[in-house]
Coordinates of C-alpha atoms and ligand atoms in Angstrom, one line a residue:
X1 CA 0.0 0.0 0.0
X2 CA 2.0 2.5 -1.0
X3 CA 1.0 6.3 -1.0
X4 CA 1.8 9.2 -2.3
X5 CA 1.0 12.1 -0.1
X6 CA 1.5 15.6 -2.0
X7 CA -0.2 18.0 0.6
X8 CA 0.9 21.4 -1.5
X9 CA -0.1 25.0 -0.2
X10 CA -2.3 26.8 1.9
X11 CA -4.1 24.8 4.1
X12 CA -3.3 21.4 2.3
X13 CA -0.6 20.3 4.5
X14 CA -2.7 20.8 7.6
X15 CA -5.9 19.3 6.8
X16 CA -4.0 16.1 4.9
X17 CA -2.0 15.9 8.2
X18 CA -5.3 15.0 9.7
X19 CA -5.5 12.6 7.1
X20 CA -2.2 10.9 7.2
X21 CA -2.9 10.7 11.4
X22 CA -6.4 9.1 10.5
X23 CA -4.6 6.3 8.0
X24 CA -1.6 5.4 10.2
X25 CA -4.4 5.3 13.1
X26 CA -6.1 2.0 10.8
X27 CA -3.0 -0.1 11.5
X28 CA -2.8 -1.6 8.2
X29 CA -0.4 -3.8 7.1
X30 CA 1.9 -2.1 4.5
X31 CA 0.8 0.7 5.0
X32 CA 4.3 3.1 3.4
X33 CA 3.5 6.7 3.0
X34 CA 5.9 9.0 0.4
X35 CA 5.5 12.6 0.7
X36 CA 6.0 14.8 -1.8
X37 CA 6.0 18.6 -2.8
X38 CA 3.3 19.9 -5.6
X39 CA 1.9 23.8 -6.5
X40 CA 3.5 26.7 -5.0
X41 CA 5.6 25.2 -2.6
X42 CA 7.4 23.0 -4.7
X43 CA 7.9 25.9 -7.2
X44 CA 9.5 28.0 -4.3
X45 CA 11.5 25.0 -3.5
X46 CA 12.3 23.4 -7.1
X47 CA 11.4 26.3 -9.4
X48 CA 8.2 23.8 -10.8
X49 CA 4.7 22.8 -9.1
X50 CA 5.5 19.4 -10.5
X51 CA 9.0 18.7 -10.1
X52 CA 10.5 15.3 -11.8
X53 CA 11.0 14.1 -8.0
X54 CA 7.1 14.4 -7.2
X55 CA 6.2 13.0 -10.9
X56 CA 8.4 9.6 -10.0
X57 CA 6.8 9.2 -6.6
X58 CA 3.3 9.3 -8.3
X59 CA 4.4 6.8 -11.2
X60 CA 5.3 4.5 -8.4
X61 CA 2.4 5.2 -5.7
X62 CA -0.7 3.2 -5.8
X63 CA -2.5 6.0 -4.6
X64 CA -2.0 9.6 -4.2
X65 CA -3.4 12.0 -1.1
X66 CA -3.6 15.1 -2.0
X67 CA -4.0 18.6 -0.7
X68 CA -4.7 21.5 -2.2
X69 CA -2.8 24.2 -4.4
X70 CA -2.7 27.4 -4.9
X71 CA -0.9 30.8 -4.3
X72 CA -1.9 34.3 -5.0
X73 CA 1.5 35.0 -5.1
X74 CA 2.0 32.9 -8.5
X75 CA -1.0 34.4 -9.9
X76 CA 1.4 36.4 -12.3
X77 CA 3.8 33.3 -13.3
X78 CA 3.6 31.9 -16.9
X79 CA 0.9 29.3 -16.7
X80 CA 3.5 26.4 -17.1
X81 CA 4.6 27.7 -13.1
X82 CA 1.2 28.2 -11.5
X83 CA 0.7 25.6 -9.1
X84 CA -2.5 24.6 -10.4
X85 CA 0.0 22.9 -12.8
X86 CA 0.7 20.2 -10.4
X87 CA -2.5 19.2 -10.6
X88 CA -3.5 19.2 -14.0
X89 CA 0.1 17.9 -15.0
X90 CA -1.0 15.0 -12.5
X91 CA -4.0 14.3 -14.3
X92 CA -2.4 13.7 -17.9
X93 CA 0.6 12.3 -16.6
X94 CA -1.3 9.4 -14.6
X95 CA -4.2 9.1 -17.3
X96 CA -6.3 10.1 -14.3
X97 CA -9.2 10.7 -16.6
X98 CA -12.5 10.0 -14.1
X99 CA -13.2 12.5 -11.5
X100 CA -15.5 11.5 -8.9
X101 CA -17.4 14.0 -6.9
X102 CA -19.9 13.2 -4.6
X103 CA -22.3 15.7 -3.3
X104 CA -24.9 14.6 -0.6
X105 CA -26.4 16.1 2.3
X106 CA -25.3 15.0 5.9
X107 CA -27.8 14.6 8.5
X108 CA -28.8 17.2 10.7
X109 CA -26.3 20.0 8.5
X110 CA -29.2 20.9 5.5
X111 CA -29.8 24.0 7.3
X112 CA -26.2 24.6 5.5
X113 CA -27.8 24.5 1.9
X114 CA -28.3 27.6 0.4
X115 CA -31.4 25.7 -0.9
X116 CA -34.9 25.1 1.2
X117 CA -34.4 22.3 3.6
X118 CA -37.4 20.3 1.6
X119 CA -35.1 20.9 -1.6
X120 CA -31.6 20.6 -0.1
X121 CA -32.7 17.3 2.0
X122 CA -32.8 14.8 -1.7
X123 CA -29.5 15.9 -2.6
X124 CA -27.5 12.6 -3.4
X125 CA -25.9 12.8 -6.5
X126 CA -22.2 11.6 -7.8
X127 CA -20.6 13.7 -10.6
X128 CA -18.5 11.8 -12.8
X129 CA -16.8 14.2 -14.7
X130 CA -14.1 13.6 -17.8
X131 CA -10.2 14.9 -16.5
X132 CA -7.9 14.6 -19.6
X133 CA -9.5 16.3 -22.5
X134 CA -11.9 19.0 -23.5
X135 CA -10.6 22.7 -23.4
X136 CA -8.5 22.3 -20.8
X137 CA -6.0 20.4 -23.0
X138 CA -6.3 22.0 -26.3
X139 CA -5.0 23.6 -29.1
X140 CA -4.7 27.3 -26.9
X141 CA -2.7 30.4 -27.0
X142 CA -3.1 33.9 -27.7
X143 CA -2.5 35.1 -31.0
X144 CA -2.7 38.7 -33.2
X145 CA -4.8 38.5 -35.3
X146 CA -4.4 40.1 -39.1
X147 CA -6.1 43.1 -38.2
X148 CA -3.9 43.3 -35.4
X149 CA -6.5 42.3 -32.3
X150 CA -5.2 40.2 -29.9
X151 CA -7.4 36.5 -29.8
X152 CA -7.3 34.3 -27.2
X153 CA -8.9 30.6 -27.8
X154 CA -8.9 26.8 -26.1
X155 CA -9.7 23.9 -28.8
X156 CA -12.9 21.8 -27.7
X157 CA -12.5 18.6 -28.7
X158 CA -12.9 14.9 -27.6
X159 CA -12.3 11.7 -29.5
X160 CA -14.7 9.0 -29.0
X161 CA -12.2 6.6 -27.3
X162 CA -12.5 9.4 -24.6
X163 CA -16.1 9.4 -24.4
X164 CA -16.6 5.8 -24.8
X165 CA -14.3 5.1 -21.8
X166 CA -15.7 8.0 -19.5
X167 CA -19.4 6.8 -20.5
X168 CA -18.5 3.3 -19.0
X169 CA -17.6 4.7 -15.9
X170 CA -20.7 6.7 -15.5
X171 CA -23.1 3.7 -16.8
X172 CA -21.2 1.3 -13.8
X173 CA -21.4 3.9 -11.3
X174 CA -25.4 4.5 -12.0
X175 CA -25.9 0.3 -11.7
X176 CA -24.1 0.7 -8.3
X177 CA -26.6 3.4 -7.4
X178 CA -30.2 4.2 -7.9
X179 CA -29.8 3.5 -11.7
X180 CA -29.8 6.7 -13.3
X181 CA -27.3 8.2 -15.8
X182 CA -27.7 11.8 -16.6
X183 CA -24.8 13.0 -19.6
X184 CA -24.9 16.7 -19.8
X185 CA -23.3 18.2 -22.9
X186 CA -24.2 21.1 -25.2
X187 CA -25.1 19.7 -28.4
X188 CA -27.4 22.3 -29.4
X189 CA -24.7 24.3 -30.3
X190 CA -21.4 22.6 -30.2
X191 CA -20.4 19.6 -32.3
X192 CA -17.8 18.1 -29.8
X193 CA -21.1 17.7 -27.7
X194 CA -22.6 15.7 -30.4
X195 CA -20.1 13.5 -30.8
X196 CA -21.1 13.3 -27.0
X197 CA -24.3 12.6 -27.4
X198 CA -23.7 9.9 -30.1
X199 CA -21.1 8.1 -28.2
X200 CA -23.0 8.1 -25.3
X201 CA -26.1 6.4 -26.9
X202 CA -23.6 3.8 -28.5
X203 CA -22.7 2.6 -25.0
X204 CA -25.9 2.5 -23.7
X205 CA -27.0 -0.4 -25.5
X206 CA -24.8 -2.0 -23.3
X207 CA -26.6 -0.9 -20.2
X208 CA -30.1 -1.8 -20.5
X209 CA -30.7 -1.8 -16.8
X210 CA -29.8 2.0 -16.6
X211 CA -32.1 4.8 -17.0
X212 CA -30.5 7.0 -19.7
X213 CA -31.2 10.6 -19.7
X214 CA -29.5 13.9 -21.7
X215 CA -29.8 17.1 -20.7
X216 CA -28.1 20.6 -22.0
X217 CA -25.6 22.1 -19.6
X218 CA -27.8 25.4 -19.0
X219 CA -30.9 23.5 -18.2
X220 CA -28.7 21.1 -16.2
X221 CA -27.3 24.2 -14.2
X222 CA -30.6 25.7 -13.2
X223 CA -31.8 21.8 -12.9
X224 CA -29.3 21.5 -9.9
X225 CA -30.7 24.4 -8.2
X226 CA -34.5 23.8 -9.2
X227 CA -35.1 20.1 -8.0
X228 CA -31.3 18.5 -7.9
X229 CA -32.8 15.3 -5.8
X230 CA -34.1 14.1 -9.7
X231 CA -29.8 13.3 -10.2
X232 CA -28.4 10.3 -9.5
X233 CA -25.0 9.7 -11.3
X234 CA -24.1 13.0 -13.9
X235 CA -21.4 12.1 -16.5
X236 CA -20.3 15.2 -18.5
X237 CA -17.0 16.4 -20.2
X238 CA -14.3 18.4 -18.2
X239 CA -15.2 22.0 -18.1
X240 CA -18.8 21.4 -17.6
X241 CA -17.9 19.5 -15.1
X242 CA -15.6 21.6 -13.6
X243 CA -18.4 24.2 -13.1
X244 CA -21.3 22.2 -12.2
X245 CA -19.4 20.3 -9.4
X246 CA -19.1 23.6 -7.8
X247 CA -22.4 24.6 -7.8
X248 CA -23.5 20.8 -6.7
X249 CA -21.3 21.6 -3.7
X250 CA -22.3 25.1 -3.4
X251 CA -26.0 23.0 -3.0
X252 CA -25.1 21.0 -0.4
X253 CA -23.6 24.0 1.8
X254 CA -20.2 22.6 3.2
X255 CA -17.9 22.3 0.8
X256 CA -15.4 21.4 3.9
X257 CA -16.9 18.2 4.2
X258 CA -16.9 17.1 -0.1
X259 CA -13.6 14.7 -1.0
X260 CA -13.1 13.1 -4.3
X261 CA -11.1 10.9 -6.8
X262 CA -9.4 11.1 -9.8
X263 CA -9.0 7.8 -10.8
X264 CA -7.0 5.6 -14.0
X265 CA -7.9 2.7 -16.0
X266 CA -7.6 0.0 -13.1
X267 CA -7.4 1.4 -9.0
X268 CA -4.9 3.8 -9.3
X269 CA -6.6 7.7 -7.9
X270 CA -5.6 10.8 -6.8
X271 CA -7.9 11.8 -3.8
X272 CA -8.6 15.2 -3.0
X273 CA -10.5 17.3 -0.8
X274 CA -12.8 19.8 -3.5
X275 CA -11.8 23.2 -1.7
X276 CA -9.1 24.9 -2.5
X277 CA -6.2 26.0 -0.5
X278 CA -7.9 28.8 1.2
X279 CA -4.9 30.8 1.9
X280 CA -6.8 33.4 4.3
X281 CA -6.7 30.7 6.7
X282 CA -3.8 28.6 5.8
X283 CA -1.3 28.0 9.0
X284 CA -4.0 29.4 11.5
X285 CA -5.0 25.6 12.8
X286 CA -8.4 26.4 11.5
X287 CA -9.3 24.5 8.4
X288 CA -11.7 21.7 8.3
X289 CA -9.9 18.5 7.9
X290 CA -12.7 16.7 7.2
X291 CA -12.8 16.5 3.5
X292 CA -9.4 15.2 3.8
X293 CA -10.5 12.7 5.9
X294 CA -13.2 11.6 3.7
X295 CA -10.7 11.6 0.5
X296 CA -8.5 8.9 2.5
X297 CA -11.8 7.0 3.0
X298 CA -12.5 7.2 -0.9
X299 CA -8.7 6.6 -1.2
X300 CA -9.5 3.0 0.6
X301 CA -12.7 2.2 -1.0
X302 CA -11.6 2.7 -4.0
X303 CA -8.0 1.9 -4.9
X304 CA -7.6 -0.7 -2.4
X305 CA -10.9 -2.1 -2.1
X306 CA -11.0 -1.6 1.9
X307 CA -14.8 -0.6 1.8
X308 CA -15.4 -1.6 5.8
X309 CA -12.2 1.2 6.8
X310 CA -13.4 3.2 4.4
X311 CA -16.8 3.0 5.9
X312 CA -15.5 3.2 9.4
X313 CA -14.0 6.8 8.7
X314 CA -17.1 8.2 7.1
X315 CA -18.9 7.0 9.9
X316 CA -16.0 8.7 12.6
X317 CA -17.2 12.1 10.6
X318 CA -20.7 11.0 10.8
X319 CA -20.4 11.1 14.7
X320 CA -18.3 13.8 15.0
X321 CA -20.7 16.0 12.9
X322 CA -23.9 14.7 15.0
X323 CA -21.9 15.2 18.4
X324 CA -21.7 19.0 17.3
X325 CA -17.6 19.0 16.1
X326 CA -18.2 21.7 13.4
X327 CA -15.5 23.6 12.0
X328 CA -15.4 27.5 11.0
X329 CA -16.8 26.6 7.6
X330 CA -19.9 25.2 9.6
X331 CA -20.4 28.1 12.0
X332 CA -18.9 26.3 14.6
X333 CA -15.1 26.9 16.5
X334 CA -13.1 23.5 16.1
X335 CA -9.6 23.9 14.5
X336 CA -8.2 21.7 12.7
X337 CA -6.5 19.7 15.3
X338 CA -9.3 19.4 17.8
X339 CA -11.8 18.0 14.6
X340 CA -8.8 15.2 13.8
X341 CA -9.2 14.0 17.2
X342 CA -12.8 13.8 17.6
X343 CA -12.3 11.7 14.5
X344 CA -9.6 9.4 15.5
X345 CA -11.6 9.4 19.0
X346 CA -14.8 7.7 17.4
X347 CA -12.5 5.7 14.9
Ligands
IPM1 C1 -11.0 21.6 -9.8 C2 -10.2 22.9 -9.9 C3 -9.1 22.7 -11.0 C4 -9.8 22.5 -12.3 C5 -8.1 23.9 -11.1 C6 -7.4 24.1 -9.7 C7 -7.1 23.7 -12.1 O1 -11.0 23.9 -10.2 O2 -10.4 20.5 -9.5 O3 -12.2 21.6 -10.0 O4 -10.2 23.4 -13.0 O5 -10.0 21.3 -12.7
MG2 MG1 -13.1 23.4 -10.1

């Protein structure tokens, strides 16, 4: 069991601490933990956010913790430094092309939903969202034009090989659920979505047990807001999925308590909390660890098949949540230590 732990900037080292302590507190058996730097710290320390060193340790991990990244300090780098390059480099490097993101309401915290408690109270859906293509890894520059005006522009694309294998992962994750596949696309207008579309239906005939439905990006958005209990599983390409699993968060209320994965062909993920690096707070002891916490569960669950630890850790948060351990980001006052032990307390 070897993992990578790349805790990066901000608050990601001390939230993934509370992670690591939650792990080690299991007692697995090979258990070996590798840390590594990613983002804005590794830049100030190697001049990259993805230095060769951190690359090898991920090649050879079977599963990565991760952190967060981020620095407003970089904000004027050339992209190729900006710490959000540790992650996205991650994501092509380790064909991590299936992002995972959960959004459901915990018990007794709906009053935390921006939405009506009867609204906020069906939220339980799973966002699978495509990593490795779409406009985030196009054709992209800025140019001068002709005329002399400055262009900017990101290619859309996606070959069907992309979609096909994303689509399976959304079909199998919707026959472990309630059976319902959503794909959200745009193929009103752009053609990239219909090849979407097409693809999509292709695979379904493969799925005959699942409840295939299609829905356009905009309708989707105010969908999520209007009556999001009708989602199940949403499969969509990257930067529609980038936005909506935001908002599906926003939904829920506590994005302190969302983790997901980023997962390869086969079991090996990258597991991440969905905030960012918050760097108001960072070093302040007063970051909600949880989400941390929960992406170590995920990491069990689902590169290491250890579904009854992983089960035991959601359930730690569970308690801790109901015995009234809240964080900042919850209204309440526990730092970032004190909600790692009330975890490792009920583990
Ligand atoms: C996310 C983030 C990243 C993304 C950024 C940090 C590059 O917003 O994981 O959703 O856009 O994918
Ligand atoms: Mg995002």
């Amino acid at each position: 069991m070897k993992i990578a732990v790349f805790a990066g900037d901000g608050i990601g080292p001390e939230v993934t601490r509370e992670a690591v302590r939650v792990l080690e507190a299991l007692g697995l058996s090979g258990l070996e933990l590798v840390e590594g730097d990613v983002g804005a710290a590794a830049w100030r320390k190697h001049g990259h956010p993805l230095p060769p060193q951190t690359l090898a340790i991920a090649h050879e991990a079977d599963a990565i913790l991760f952190g967060a990244v981020g620095d407003f300090e970089c904000d004027n780098l050339e992209r190729a430094l900006r710490p959000e390059q540790a992650i996205l480099g991650l994501r092509k490097e380790l064909g991590l092309f299936a992002n995972l993101r959960p959004a459901r309401v915990f018990a007794g915290l709906e009053d935390l939903s921006t939405l009506r408690l009867e609204i906020a109270n069906k939220i339980d859906l799973l966002i699978i969202r495509e990593l490795n293509g779409d406009v985030y890894f196009g054709e992209k520059g800025i140019r001068i034009l002709p005329d002399g005006r400055r262009q900017g522009y990101d290619l859309m694309s996606y070959a069907e090989d992309e979609v096909r294998r994303i689509a399976h992962v959304g079909f199998r994750a919707a026959q472990g659920r309630r059976g319902k596949l959503c794909s959200v696309d745009k193929a009103n207008v752009l053609e990239t979505s219909q090849l979407w579309r097409d693809v999509v239906l292709e695979v379904a005939t493969e799925y005959p047990d699942v409840e295939l439905s299609h829905m356009y990006v905009d309708n989707a958005a105010m969908q999520l807001v209007k009556n999001p209990g009708q989602f199940d599983v949403v499969v969509t390409g990257n930067i529609f999925g980038d936005i909506l699993s935001d908002q599906a968060s926003m939904c829920v209320g506590s994005i302190g308590l969302l983790a997901s994965a980023a997962m390869a062909e086969g079991t090996k993920g990258l597991y991440e909390p969905i905030h960012g690096s918050a760097p108001d707070i960072a070093g302040k002891g007063l970051a909600n660890p949880m989400a941390s916490i929960l992406s170590a569960a995920m990491l069990l669950r689902h590169s290491f098949g250890l579904e009854a630890e992983a089960r035991r850790i959601e359930d730690a948060v569970a308690g801790a949540l109901a015995d009234g351990i809240r964080g900042g980001d919850l209204g309440g006052s526990h730092g970032t230590a004190a909600i790692g032990d009330a975890v490792l307390e009920r583990l």
